[in-house]
Each structure stands twice: as structure tokens, then as C-alpha cells.
C-alpha positions as YAML, in Angstrom:
chain: A
units: angstrom
residues:
- id: 1
  name: MET
  ca: [0.00, 0.00, 0.00]
- id: 2
  name: GLY
  ca: [1.32, 3.48, -0.88]
- id: 3
  name: LEU
  ca: [2.26, 6.09, 1.69]
- id: 4
  name: LYS
  ca: [-0.58, 8.36, 0.61]
- id: 5
  name: LYS
  ca: [-3.25, 5.62, 1.06]
- id: 6
  name: LYS
  ca: [-1.90, 4.72, 4.51]
- id: 7
  name: LEU
  ca: [-2.03, 8.34, 5.61]
- id: 8
  name: ILE
  ca: [-5.58, 8.77, 4.29]
- id: 9
  name: ARG
  ca: [-6.69, 5.67, 6.28]
- id: 10
  name: LEU
  ca: [-5.09, 7.18, 9.37]
- id: 11
  name: VAL
  ca: [-7.03, 10.39, 8.79]
- id: 12
  name: ASP
  ca: [-10.31, 8.43, 8.55]
- id: 13
  name: LYS
  ca: [-9.49, 6.55, 11.76]
- id: 14
  name: LEU
  ca: [-8.76, 9.78, 13.66]
- id: 15
  name: LEU
  ca: [-12.00, 11.30, 12.39]
- id: 16
  name: ASP
  ca: [-13.97, 8.28, 13.66]
- id: 17
  name: GLU
  ca: [-12.26, 8.55, 17.06]
- id: 18
  name: LEU
  ca: [-13.06, 12.25, 17.30]
- id: 19
  name: LYS
  ca: [-16.72, 11.64, 16.42]
- id: 20
  name: GLN
  ca: [-17.01, 8.78, 18.95]
- id: 21
  name: GLY
  ca: [-15.44, 10.93, 21.66]
- id: 22
  name: LYS
  ca: [-17.93, 13.72, 20.92]
- id: 23
  name: LYS
  ca: [-20.90, 11.33, 21.33]
- id: 24
  name: LEU
  ca: [-19.62, 10.09, 24.68]
- id: 25
  name: ARG
  ca: [-19.18, 13.64, 25.96]
- id: 26
  name: LYS
  ca: [-22.79, 14.47, 25.03]
- id: 27
  name: LYS
  ca: [-24.08, 11.46, 26.99]
- id: 28
  name: ASP
  ca: [-22.14, 12.45, 30.09]
- id: 29
  name: LYS
  ca: [-22.90, 16.15, 29.86]
- id: 30
  name: VAL
  ca: [-25.96, 16.02, 32.11]
- id: 31
  name: LYS
  ca: [-25.76, 13.62, 35.04]
- id: 32
  name: LYS
  ca: [-29.07, 12.39, 36.51]
- id: 33
  name: GLY
  ca: [-29.80, 12.07, 40.22]
- id: 34
  name: SER
  ca: [-31.48, 9.08, 41.87]
- id: 35
  name: LYS
  ca: [-34.96, 10.50, 41.04]
- id: 36
  name: GLY
  ca: [-34.10, 11.23, 37.41]
- id: 37
  name: LYS
  ca: [-33.66, 14.98, 37.90]
- id: 38
  name: ALA
  ca: [-30.58, 16.89, 36.86]
- id: 39
  name: LYS
  ca: [-28.08, 17.02, 39.69]
- id: 40
  name: THR
  ca: [-27.27, 20.53, 40.95]
- id: 41
  name: LEU
  ca: [-23.56, 20.98, 41.38]
- id: 42
  name: LYS
  ca: [-22.06, 22.76, 44.36]
- id: 43
  name: PRO
  ca: [-19.79, 25.78, 43.59]
- id: 44
  name: GLU
  ca: [-16.63, 23.72, 44.22]
- id: 45
  name: ALA
  ca: [-17.88, 20.89, 41.97]
- id: 46
  name: ARG
  ca: [-18.92, 23.42, 39.30]
- id: 47
  name: LYS
  ca: [-15.39, 24.81, 39.25]
- id: 48
  name: ASP
  ca: [-13.92, 21.32, 38.84]
- id: 49
  name: SER
  ca: [-16.41, 20.67, 36.05]
- id: 50
  name: ASP
  ca: [-15.37, 23.87, 34.26]
- id: 51
  name: ASP
  ca: [-11.70, 22.86, 34.53]
- id: 52
  name: ARG
  ca: [-12.48, 19.45, 33.06]
- id: 53
  name: LYS
  ca: [-14.33, 21.09, 30.16]
- id: 54
  name: LYS
  ca: [-11.37, 23.40, 29.57]
- id: 55
  name: ASN
  ca: [-9.00, 20.43, 29.54]
- id: 56
  name: LYS
  ca: [-11.30, 18.53, 27.20]
- id: 57
  name: LYS
  ca: [-11.38, 21.53, 24.86]
- id: 58
  name: SER
  ca: [-7.60, 21.85, 24.79]
- id: 59
  name: LYS
  ca: [-7.33, 18.11, 24.16]
- id: 60
  name: LYS
  ca: [-9.78, 18.45, 21.27]
- id: 61
  name: GLU
  ca: [-7.71, 21.29, 19.83]
- id: 62
  name: ARG
  ca: [-4.55, 19.18, 20.12]
- id: 63
  name: ASN
  ca: [-6.25, 16.28, 18.35]
- id: 64
  name: GLN
  ca: [-7.50, 18.61, 15.63]
- id: 65
  name: GLY
  ca: [-3.95, 19.96, 15.18]
- id: 66
  name: LYS
  ca: [-2.62, 16.43, 14.79]
- id: 67
  name: LEU
  ca: [-5.41, 15.64, 12.35]
- id: 68
  name: ASN
  ca: [-4.64, 18.71, 10.22]
- id: 69
  name: SER
  ca: [-0.96, 17.70, 10.15]
- id: 70
  name: VAL
  ca: [-1.83, 14.18, 8.99]
- id: 71
  name: LYS
  ca: [-4.19, 15.57, 6.35]
- id: 72
  name: GLN
  ca: [-1.38, 17.76, 5.01]
- id: 73
  name: GLN
  ca: [0.95, 14.78, 4.76]
- id: 74
  name: ALA
  ca: [-1.72, 12.68, 3.06]
- id: 75
  name: THR
  ca: [-2.47, 15.28, 0.41]
- id: 76
  name: ASN
  ca: [1.15, 16.26, -0.21]
- id: 77
  name: PRO
  ca: [3.67, 13.86, 1.37]
- id: 78
  name: ASP
  ca: [6.58, 15.30, -0.62]
- id: 79
  name: ARG
  ca: [5.95, 18.77, 0.73]
- id: 80
  name: SER
  ca: [6.06, 17.59, 4.34]
- id: 81
  name: LYS
  ca: [9.28, 15.67, 3.61]
- id: 82
  name: ARG
  ca: [10.88, 18.78, 2.19]
- id: 83
  name: LYS
  ca: [9.83, 20.70, 5.31]
- id: 84
  name: VAL
  ca: [11.58, 18.16, 7.54]
- id: 85
  name: HIS
  ca: [14.65, 18.33, 5.32]
- id: 86
  name: ARG
  ca: [14.86, 22.09, 5.64]
- id: 87
  name: MET
  ca: [14.97, 21.71, 9.40]
- id: 88
  name: SER
  ca: [17.70, 19.06, 9.31]
- id: 89
  name: TYR
  ca: [21.23, 20.42, 9.25]
- id: 90
  name: PRO
  ca: [23.68, 17.57, 9.90]
- id: 91
  name: GLU
  ca: [27.38, 18.36, 9.97]
- id: 92
  name: LEU
  ca: [28.94, 16.70, 6.92]
- id: 93
  name: SER
  ca: [32.55, 16.38, 5.83]
- id: 94
  name: ARG
  ca: [34.77, 14.43, 3.47]
- id: 95
  name: GLY
  ca: [34.09, 10.70, 3.63]
- id: 96
  name: ASP
  ca: [30.40, 10.98, 4.51]
- id: 97
  name: ARG
  ca: [27.83, 9.26, 2.31]
- id: 98
  name: GLY
  ca: [24.08, 9.05, 1.96]
- id: 99
  name: ASP
  ca: [20.91, 10.98, 1.19]
- id: 100
  name: GLU
  ca: [21.93, 14.00, 3.27]
- id: 101
  name: VAL
  ca: [25.13, 14.32, 1.25]
- id: 102
  name: GLU
  ca: [23.10, 14.17, -1.97]
- id: 103
  name: ARG
  ca: [20.80, 16.88, -0.61]
- id: 104
  name: LEU
  ca: [23.82, 19.01, 0.26]
- id: 105
  name: GLN
  ca: [25.28, 18.54, -3.23]
- id: 106
  name: THR
  ca: [21.97, 19.60, -4.79]
- id: 107
  name: LEU
  ca: [21.92, 22.77, -2.68]
- id: 108
  name: LEU
  ca: [25.54, 23.50, -3.57]
- id: 109
  name: ASN
  ca: [24.60, 23.22, -7.24]
- id: 110
  name: ARG
  ca: [22.23, 26.14, -6.76]
- id: 111
  name: VAL
  ca: [25.23, 28.43, -6.39]
- id: 112
  name: GLY
  ca: [27.45, 26.89, -9.08]
- id: 113
  name: ALA
  ca: [29.36, 24.03, -7.45]
- id: 114
  name: MET
  ca: [28.72, 21.88, -10.57]
- id: 115
  name: LEU
  ca: [28.69, 18.59, -8.63]
- id: 116
  name: GLU
  ca: [27.30, 15.20, -9.53]
- id: 117
  name: ALA
  ca: [24.74, 14.57, -6.78]
- id: 118
  name: ASP
  ca: [25.85, 11.00, -6.06]
- id: 119
  name: GLY
  ca: [25.68, 11.08, -2.25]
- id: 120
  name: ILE
  ca: [29.46, 10.73, -1.85]
- id: 121
  name: PHE
  ca: [31.32, 13.54, -0.06]
- id: 122
  name: GLY
  ca: [34.64, 13.50, -1.90]
- id: 123
  name: GLY
  ca: [37.20, 16.08, -2.90]
- id: 124
  name: GLY
  ca: [34.87, 17.80, -5.35]
- id: 125
  name: SER
  ca: [32.17, 18.21, -2.71]
- id: 126
  name: GLN
  ca: [34.72, 19.52, -0.23]
- id: 127
  name: HIS
  ca: [35.87, 22.09, -2.78]
- id: 128
  name: GLY
  ca: [32.23, 22.98, -3.45]
- id: 129
  name: VAL
  ca: [31.61, 23.54, 0.26]
- id: 130
  name: LYS
  ca: [34.64, 25.83, 0.53]
- id: 131
  name: TYR
  ca: [33.46, 27.72, -2.55]
- id: 132
  name: ALA
  ca: [29.98, 28.19, -1.05]
- id: 133
  name: GLN
  ca: [31.48, 29.25, 2.29]
- id: 134
  name: SER
  ca: [33.50, 31.91, 0.49]
- id: 135
  name: LEU
  ca: [30.32, 33.23, -1.16]
- id: 136
  name: ALA
  ca: [28.57, 33.23, 2.22]
- id: 137
  name: GLU
  ca: [31.56, 34.98, 3.82]
- id: 138
  name: GLN
  ca: [32.03, 32.10, 6.26]
- id: 139
  name: ALA
  ca: [35.21, 30.33, 7.36]
- id: 140
  name: GLN
  ca: [36.33, 28.02, 4.54]
- id: 141
  name: THR
  ca: [36.59, 24.79, 6.50]
- id: 142
  name: GLY
  ca: [35.31, 22.36, 3.87]
- id: 143
  name: THR
  ca: [32.82, 21.02, 6.44]
- id: 144
  name: ALA
  ca: [29.12, 21.73, 5.98]
- id: 145
  name: ASP
  ca: [27.82, 23.07, 9.29]
- id: 146
  name: GLU
  ca: [24.44, 24.51, 10.25]
- id: 147
  name: ALA
  ca: [25.42, 28.03, 9.20]
- id: 148
  name: LEU
  ca: [26.22, 26.88, 5.66]
- id: 149
  name: TRP
  ca: [23.09, 24.72, 5.44]
- id: 150
  name: ARG
  ca: [20.91, 27.68, 6.39]
- id: 151
  name: TRP
  ca: [22.64, 29.96, 3.90]
- id: 152
  name: LEU
  ca: [22.24, 27.41, 1.08]
- id: 153
  name: ASP
  ca: [18.59, 26.84, 1.96]
- id: 154
  name: ALA
  ca: [17.99, 30.57, 1.52]
- id: 155
  name: GLN
  ca: [19.48, 30.69, -1.99]
- id: 156
  name: PRO
  ca: [17.00, 30.80, -4.91]
- id: 157
  name: GLU
  ca: [16.78, 28.24, -7.68]
- id: 158
  name: PRO
  ca: [19.17, 29.41, -10.43]
- id: 159
  name: PHE
  ca: [16.71, 28.67, -13.27]
- id: 160
  name: PRO
  ca: [13.40, 27.14, -12.09]
- id: 161
  name: LEU
  ca: [12.58, 25.43, -15.42]
- id: 162
  name: LEU
  ca: [15.51, 23.05, -14.92]
- id: 163
  name: HIS
  ca: [16.58, 21.04, -11.86]
- id: 164
  name: PRO
  ca: [19.74, 22.37, -10.15]
- id: 165
  name: ASN
  ca: [21.49, 19.04, -10.79]
- id: 166
  name: GLY
  ca: [20.58, 19.24, -14.47]
- id: 167
  name: ILE
  ca: [21.96, 22.77, -14.63]
- id: 168
  name: ALA
  ca: [25.12, 21.55, -12.91]
- id: 169
  name: PHE
  ca: [25.41, 18.81, -15.54]
- id: 170
  name: ILE
  ca: [25.35, 21.32, -18.41]
- id: 171
  name: ALA
  ca: [27.77, 23.71, -16.70]
- id: 172
  name: GLN
  ca: [30.16, 20.90, -15.81]
- id: 173
  name: LYS
  ca: [30.23, 19.66, -19.42]
- id: 174
  name: GLU
  ca: [30.95, 23.17, -20.63]
- id: 175
  name: THR
  ca: [33.66, 24.02, -18.09]
- id: 176
  name: GLY
  ca: [35.11, 20.78, -16.70]
- id: 177
  name: GLY
  ca: [33.87, 21.53, -13.18]
- id: 178
  name: LEU
  ca: [34.68, 24.12, -10.54]
- id: 179
  name: SER
  ca: [38.26, 23.06, -9.81]
- id: 180
  name: TYR
  ca: [39.07, 22.73, -13.52]
- id: 181
  name: TYR
  ca: [37.51, 26.12, -14.22]
- id: 182
  name: GLU
  ca: [39.64, 27.83, -11.62]
- id: 183
  name: GLN
  ca: [42.79, 26.22, -13.01]
- id: 184
  name: PHE
  ca: [42.14, 26.31, -16.77]
- id: 185
  name: THR
  ca: [38.72, 27.38, -18.08]
- id: 186
  name: ARG
  ca: [38.93, 30.84, -16.57]
- id: 187
  name: TRP
  ca: [41.27, 31.62, -19.46]
- id: 188
  name: PRO
  ca: [39.66, 32.03, -22.90]
- id: 189
  name: HIS
  ca: [39.90, 28.62, -24.57]
- id: 190
  name: PHE
  ca: [39.32, 26.79, -27.85]
- id: 191
  name: PRO
  ca: [37.25, 23.57, -27.55]
- id: 192
  name: GLY
  ca: [38.14, 22.52, -31.09]
- id: 193
  name: GLU
  ca: [36.00, 21.39, -34.05]
- id: 194
  name: ARG
  ca: [33.94, 24.36, -35.31]
- id: 195
  name: SER
  ca: [34.13, 26.47, -32.16]
- id: 196
  name: GLY
  ca: [35.45, 29.96, -31.69]
- id: 197
  name: ILE
  ca: [37.22, 31.41, -28.68]
- id: 198
  name: THR
  ca: [35.03, 30.41, -25.73]
- id: 199
  name: ILE
  ca: [34.70, 32.06, -22.33]
- id: 200
  name: GLY
  ca: [32.75, 31.43, -19.12]
- id: 201
  name: VAL
  ca: [30.27, 28.57, -19.24]
- id: 202
  name: GLY
  ca: [30.48, 27.72, -22.92]
- id: 203
  name: TYR
  ca: [29.94, 31.24, -24.31]
- id: 204
  name: ASP
  ca: [31.28, 30.90, -27.87]
- id: 205
  name: LEU
  ca: [32.35, 34.23, -29.33]
- id: 206
  name: ARG
  ca: [32.18, 32.85, -32.88]
- id: 207
  name: PHE
  ca: [28.39, 32.65, -32.65]
- id: 208
  name: ALA
  ca: [27.83, 35.87, -30.70]
- id: 209
  name: SER
  ca: [27.17, 39.42, -31.84]
- id: 210
  name: GLU
  ca: [29.13, 42.31, -30.38]
- id: 211
  name: ALA
  ca: [25.93, 43.92, -29.10]
- id: 212
  name: ASN
  ca: [24.94, 40.74, -27.26]
- id: 213
  name: PHE
  ca: [28.44, 40.20, -25.92]
- id: 214
  name: ARG
  ca: [28.65, 43.70, -24.49]
- id: 215
  name: ALA
  ca: [25.12, 43.55, -23.06]
- id: 216
  name: LEU
  ca: [25.79, 40.30, -21.18]
- id: 217
  name: TRP
  ca: [29.39, 40.76, -20.09]
- id: 218
  name: GLY
  ca: [29.84, 44.52, -19.86]
- id: 219
  name: ALA
  ca: [28.82, 44.65, -16.20]
- id: 220
  name: HIS
  ca: [31.13, 41.75, -15.23]
- id: 221
  name: LEU
  ca: [34.40, 42.35, -17.10]
- id: 222
  name: PRO
  ca: [36.70, 45.39, -17.46]
- id: 223
  name: GLU
  ca: [36.34, 47.38, -20.67]
- id: 224
  name: SER
  ca: [39.89, 46.45, -21.69]
- id: 225
  name: VAL
  ca: [38.94, 42.74, -21.59]
- id: 226
  name: ILE
  ca: [35.67, 43.39, -23.47]
- id: 227
  name: ALA
  ca: [37.51, 45.30, -26.18]
- id: 228
  name: GLU
  ca: [40.13, 42.56, -26.70]
- id: 229
  name: LEU
  ca: [37.65, 39.68, -26.75]
- id: 230
  name: SER
  ca: [35.43, 41.59, -29.18]
- id: 231
  name: LYS
  ca: [38.10, 40.93, -31.81]
- id: 232
  name: ASP
  ca: [37.18, 37.23, -31.72]
- id: 233
  name: ILE
  ca: [33.48, 37.66, -32.42]
- id: 234
  name: GLY
  ca: [32.43, 35.73, -35.53]
- id: 235
  name: LYS
  ca: [35.83, 34.04, -35.93]
- id: 236
  name: LYS
  ca: [36.95, 30.43, -35.61]
- id: 237
  name: GLY
  ca: [39.22, 29.91, -32.64]
- id: 238
  name: SER
  ca: [42.79, 28.64, -32.55]
- id: 239
  name: LYS
  ca: [45.32, 27.50, -29.98]
- id: 240
  name: ALA
  ca: [47.62, 30.34, -31.00]
- id: 241
  name: ARG
  ca: [44.97, 32.93, -30.18]
- id: 242
  name: VAL
  ca: [44.27, 31.24, -26.83]
- id: 243
  name: GLN
  ca: [47.96, 31.49, -25.92]
- id: 244
  name: GLN
  ca: [48.07, 35.13, -26.99]
- id: 245
  name: LEU
  ca: [45.08, 36.02, -24.80]
- id: 246
  name: LYS
  ca: [46.59, 34.19, -21.83]
- id: 247
  name: GLU
  ca: [49.88, 36.06, -22.19]
- id: 248
  name: MET
  ca: [47.87, 39.29, -22.17]
- id: 249
  name: GLY
  ca: [46.32, 38.29, -18.84]
- id: 250
  name: ILE
  ca: [42.77, 38.04, -20.22]
- id: 251
  name: GLU
  ca: [40.64, 35.90, -17.92]
- id: 252
  name: VAL
  ca: [37.02, 35.46, -16.86]
- id: 253
  name: PRO
  ca: [36.50, 34.68, -13.13]
- id: 254
  name: PHE
  ca: [33.75, 32.23, -12.25]
- id: 255
  name: SER
  ca: [32.04, 34.97, -10.24]
- id: 256
  name: ALA
  ca: [31.39, 36.65, -13.61]
- id: 257
  name: ALA
  ca: [30.69, 33.47, -15.60]
- id: 258
  name: TRP
  ca: [27.96, 31.98, -13.37]
- id: 259
  name: PRO
  ca: [25.49, 34.93, -13.30]
- id: 260
  name: VAL
  ca: [25.76, 35.37, -17.08]
- id: 261
  name: PHE
  ca: [25.14, 31.65, -17.53]
- id: 262
  name: VAL
  ca: [22.04, 31.29, -15.32]
- id: 263
  name: SER
  ca: [20.49, 34.69, -16.08]
- id: 264
  name: HIS
  ca: [21.04, 34.91, -19.82]
- id: 265
  name: THR
  ca: [22.78, 32.09, -21.65]
- id: 266
  name: LEU
  ca: [20.87, 29.18, -20.11]
- id: 267
  name: PRO
  ca: [17.39, 30.73, -20.56]
- id: 268
  name: ASP
  ca: [18.31, 31.51, -24.18]
- id: 269
  name: TYR
  ca: [19.30, 27.89, -24.90]
- id: 270
  name: TYR
  ca: [16.23, 26.61, -23.08]
- id: 271
  name: ALA
  ca: [14.10, 28.73, -25.44]
- id: 272
  name: GLN
  ca: [16.03, 27.45, -28.47]
- id: 273
  name: THR
  ca: [15.50, 23.86, -27.30]
- id: 274
  name: LYS
  ca: [11.79, 24.41, -26.73]
- id: 275
  name: ALA
  ca: [11.48, 25.92, -30.22]
- id: 276
  name: ILE
  ca: [12.51, 22.64, -31.86]
- id: 277
  name: TYR
  ca: [11.13, 20.33, -29.14]
- id: 278
  name: PRO
  ca: [7.83, 21.98, -28.02]
- id: 279
  name: SER
  ca: [7.00, 19.26, -25.47]
- id: 280
  name: LEU
  ca: [10.14, 20.15, -23.46]
- id: 281
  name: PRO
  ca: [8.23, 21.58, -20.43]
- id: 282
  name: ARG
  ca: [6.22, 18.34, -20.13]
- id: 283
  name: LEU
  ca: [9.29, 16.12, -19.90]
- id: 284
  name: PRO
  ca: [10.92, 14.95, -16.64]
- id: 285
  name: GLU
  ca: [13.28, 17.57, -15.21]
- id: 286
  name: LEU
  ca: [16.54, 15.74, -15.91]
- id: 287
  name: CYS
  ca: [15.37, 14.83, -19.43]
- id: 288
  name: ARG
  ca: [14.88, 18.53, -20.12]
- id: 289
  name: SER
  ca: [18.46, 19.18, -19.06]
- id: 290
  name: ALA
  ca: [19.76, 16.42, -21.36]
- id: 291
  name: LEU
  ca: [18.12, 18.06, -24.39]
- id: 292
  name: VAL
  ca: [19.21, 21.58, -23.41]
- id: 293
  name: SER
  ca: [22.76, 20.23, -23.06]
- id: 294
  name: LEU
  ca: [22.52, 18.78, -26.56]
- id: 295
  name: VAL
  ca: [21.34, 22.05, -28.10]
- id: 296
  name: TYR
  ca: [23.83, 24.05, -26.00]
- id: 297
  name: ASN
  ca: [26.58, 22.00, -27.58]
- id: 298
  name: ARG
  ca: [25.26, 21.49, -31.14]
- id: 299
  name: GLY
  ca: [22.80, 24.31, -31.76]
- id: 300
  name: PRO
  ca: [19.10, 24.02, -32.70]
- id: 301
  name: SER
  ca: [19.31, 23.34, -36.45]
- id: 302
  name: LEU
  ca: [17.13, 20.51, -37.80]
- id: 303
  name: LYS
  ca: [17.76, 21.11, -41.52]
- id: 304
  name: GLU
  ca: [16.43, 18.22, -43.59]
- id: 305
  name: VAL
  ca: [19.37, 18.47, -46.01]
- id: 306
  name: ASP
  ca: [21.92, 18.11, -43.22]
- id: 307
  name: GLU
  ca: [22.70, 14.42, -42.70]
- id: 308
  name: ARG
  ca: [24.53, 15.30, -39.46]
- id: 309
  name: ARG
  ca: [21.17, 16.33, -37.95]
- id: 310
  name: THR
  ca: [19.40, 13.00, -38.56]
- id: 311
  name: GLU
  ca: [19.31, 11.93, -34.92]
- id: 312
  name: MET
  ca: [18.12, 15.33, -33.70]
- id: 313
  name: ARG
  ca: [15.22, 15.16, -36.17]
- id: 314
  name: THR
  ca: [14.41, 11.63, -34.99]
- id: 315
  name: ILE
  ca: [14.30, 12.89, -31.40]
- id: 316
  name: ARG
  ca: [11.78, 15.52, -32.49]
- id: 317
  name: ASP
  ca: [9.59, 12.79, -34.05]
- id: 318
  name: LEU
  ca: [9.85, 10.59, -30.94]
- id: 319
  name: LEU
  ca: [8.75, 13.45, -28.69]
- id: 320
  name: VAL
  ca: [5.70, 14.03, -30.90]
- id: 321
  name: GLU
  ca: [4.89, 10.32, -30.79]
- id: 322
  name: ALA
  ca: [5.24, 10.24, -27.01]
- id: 323
  name: ASP
  ca: [2.85, 13.18, -26.67]
- id: 324
  name: ARG
  ca: [0.21, 11.16, -28.52]
- id: 325
  name: ALA
  ca: [0.65, 8.04, -26.37]
- id: 326
  name: ASP
  ca: [-2.52, 6.97, -24.54]
- id: 327
  name: SER
  ca: [-0.83, 5.95, -21.27]
- id: 328
  name: HIS
  ca: [2.12, 6.86, -19.09]
- id: 329
  name: ALA
  ca: [3.76, 3.48, -19.70]
- id: 330
  name: ALA
  ca: [3.42, 3.85, -23.47]
- id: 331
  name: LYS
  ca: [4.89, 7.35, -23.29]
- id: 332
  name: GLU
  ca: [7.88, 6.04, -21.30]
- id: 333
  name: ARG
  ca: [8.54, 3.29, -23.86]
- id: 334
  name: VAL
  ca: [8.70, 5.83, -26.67]
- id: 335
  name: LEU
  ca: [10.82, 8.31, -24.71]
- id: 336
  name: ALA
  ca: [13.34, 5.60, -23.81]
- id: 337
  name: LYS
  ca: [14.30, 5.49, -27.49]
- id: 338
  name: VAL
  ca: [15.66, 9.05, -27.26]
- id: 339
  name: ALA
  ca: [18.68, 7.72, -25.36]
- id: 340
  name: ASN
  ca: [19.52, 5.52, -28.36]
- id: 341
  name: GLU
  ca: [19.50, 8.54, -30.66]
- id: 342
  name: LEU
  ca: [21.83, 10.44, -28.34]
- id: 343
  name: LEU
  ca: [24.24, 7.51, -28.43]
- id: 344
  name: ALA
  ca: [23.91, 7.18, -32.20]
- id: 345
  name: MET
  ca: [25.33, 10.69, -32.62]
- id: 346
  name: ARG
  ca: [28.74, 9.42, -31.55]
- id: 347
  name: ARG
  ca: [29.31, 8.50, -35.21]
- id: 348
  name: LEU
  ca: [29.78, 12.19, -35.97]
- id: 349
  name: TRP
  ca: [32.97, 12.60, -33.95]
- id: 350
  name: PRO
  ca: [35.33, 9.69, -34.58]
- id: 351
  name: ASN
  ca: [38.28, 11.84, -33.52]
- id: 352
  name: SER
  ca: [36.71, 13.64, -30.56]
- id: 353
  name: GLU
  ca: [36.44, 11.48, -27.48]
- id: 354
  name: GLY
  ca: [35.12, 14.39, -25.43]
- id: 355
  name: LEU
  ca: [32.04, 14.86, -27.60]
- id: 356
  name: ARG
  ca: [31.35, 11.12, -27.74]
- id: 357
  name: LYS
  ca: [31.51, 10.94, -23.94]
- id: 358
  name: ARG
  ca: [29.20, 13.94, -23.66]
- id: 359
  name: ARG
  ca: [26.54, 12.19, -25.75]
- id: 360
  name: GLU
  ca: [26.92, 9.11, -23.54]
- id: 361
  name: ALA
  ca: [26.50, 11.23, -20.41]
- id: 362
  name: GLU
  ca: [23.40, 12.92, -21.88]
- id: 363
  name: ALA
  ca: [21.90, 9.52, -22.67]
- id: 364
  name: GLN
  ca: [22.53, 8.40, -19.09]
- id: 365
  name: LEU
  ca: [21.00, 11.60, -17.69]
- id: 366
  name: TRP
  ca: [17.97, 11.06, -19.95]
- id: 367
  name: LEU
  ca: [17.41, 7.57, -18.58]
- id: 368
  name: GLN
  ca: [17.85, 8.80, -14.99]
- id: 369
  name: GLY
  ca: [15.13, 11.35, -15.65]
- id: 370
  name: LEU
  ca: [12.77, 8.64, -16.89]
- id: 371
  name: GLU
  ca: [13.53, 6.41, -13.88]
- id: 372
  name: ARG
  ca: [12.50, 9.17, -11.46]
- id: 373
  name: TRP
  ca: [9.44, 10.20, -13.45]
- id: 374
  name: VAL
  ca: [6.18, 9.65, -11.57]
...
């Protein structure tokens, strides 16, 4: 029996008990004397009777409070679970494992830790905790204490249309993760293939306009950096140019990259993804992130004449078919085929292991989303 049904039965049982108790109180309300007349209570007895009524009333109120709490859990058990979680602030450090670690990792992803929420507190999670503590202006101990938990709980969702762990997935694939960003990706880089000089969380200058670049980054980077990077707009990147920019000291701190990503770049790619896959908002959260990651990396083109876009067109057709399915199970069976199309794209990059692995990771994320879909 499901949790919701059990809780509803408990509600019914409590209601029956409350009704039965009310009937008994009515029977005992007026006590008869030996001749059948109502017994007149002395002042002292009347006072005791009033106290008993007061106690009975407070007991009734307590029972009603318990009943309301059970009703709330029965109608929305997930909500009550989340409430308990927000009140639980266990101290966690490297080596810890379990659901609380996974919850911590998810909260850290709200602020850009870019962690895989696997429930294992390793070096990456420790670095993420120190990063969050620096943002919160707390001592950077690497141990999650109550102060950090409360600060993380107060942080908003970075982009509510996607799960924080899905956002972390996209950002991690674009940057290599927080530690890697701080060591390497903070410098303008060239991912290879058809890319241009890329900065921040996958912002490719080859496919940007100068107006857009200045609008998004002008408030986060010095004018001297904006002016130099503007020279790379619309151009294919190269390792030589990357080295030149590094020698000039041109860099993009993560504190500038993250707000541009969640406030502008990510919403833009979500819109592009929805334009070619209209059922995107109706998909499981992690499945949405897998498709946004795909479009973030490859762009939204579905040109019929482009053989390299075959699998992306097939995904479009599968999503339409799933929308027409007459049951949840049938929809899931159709959607499971999307993972195969993501894997099939590996044929396009025989010489790029990174892109092949990214398609594999997107397929895995897609299947995880389906597994958790209710």
C-alpha cells in the first residue's frame, strides 16, 4: 500500500475517534440524580467541572492539530518531507555518504558548485563547500555546518525550469567543473572542431554578436577585456589565439561566468531547445536538461538536407509520438528510445572522445530522468 493511502486511512481513523469521543461527551454532559432529575452541582464541583471542560477543549484542539498535520501529509507527502529536510542540518565532511550528502550537493549546485549529486562527499564536494562558504563569507573549513546549510537553503533556484542538478550537468560539461575552471577554463579557450574562442560557461564568441556580448558581459568584465575579446566575435578559434590572450592576462573569473550563464545564456538555450522540441516543459526535469545540453553543444538546427542532424530530427519525431501516447507506460517506452538517438550521434565525432563521452552522459541523464518520473 502506498504512503498516501496509509495516511488517508489514518485520517479516517482519527476522524472516527473524534466523532465517537464527541458522542460520549454528550451522553455524560448532564448527570441524573437518583430520582431522574438533573443534579445541581455545588460551587466547588462546578469549578472542577469547568476545569475538566477546559481540559477537554484543549485536548480536542490538540487532536485537531494532529489531524490537520496528517491531512497535510496525506495530500502532499513530498511537501512535508521537504519541510523536515529544511529543518535538518547535519554536519557533513569528506568521507560521509548518503541521502543527506546528496541533498547538500543539490543545494551547492544552486550556487554553481557543478557537482554530480551522487551522495558521496569526496574532494569535489569539499571544494564545493569551501566555494559556497567563500560566497557566504564564512570560514572556509570544507565542512558543511548549520550556518552553511541555512545559507544554502535561503538561496533561490538558479533557473526554475531546470533542476539544479541538471543545470550543474550542463555547466560541468561546458567548463570541466569548478576546480578545472579555476585552473584552466577561466582563461579564454578553444574547444576545437567548429568552435570559436570560448569564455565562461560555454559562451562561444564565434556565434555571438558584439551587441549581445557587451550587453551580457559589460557589467562583469573590465572594458579592456571586453575590447580585446570583441576581436574574436564571428571568428573560428585557434590554440595560438588562446595562448596570446593568456599572455595578455585576459581571464574570466567564475564569479562573472555563473550569473551570465544562469540569467542569460541558459534561458536563451532553453528557449532554443523548446522551439525545436515543443514538449520540453512536459518532460521529466533531468530529461529537459539532457536536451538543453545537446542544443547548447550542437545548436538548434534541424535542416532536412543536413545528414549530421538525422538523430536530432528523430528525437523531435519521438517526442511528438510520445505526446500522442494513450498511457504513461506507453509514453515512457517511446521516450526511452531518445537515449539511443543520443548515443547514435557518436558516429559524428570519430576523432573527438570528449564529444562522444558527452553524448553518452546525456543519454545516461535522460534515462535517470525517466527512472525518477512519476
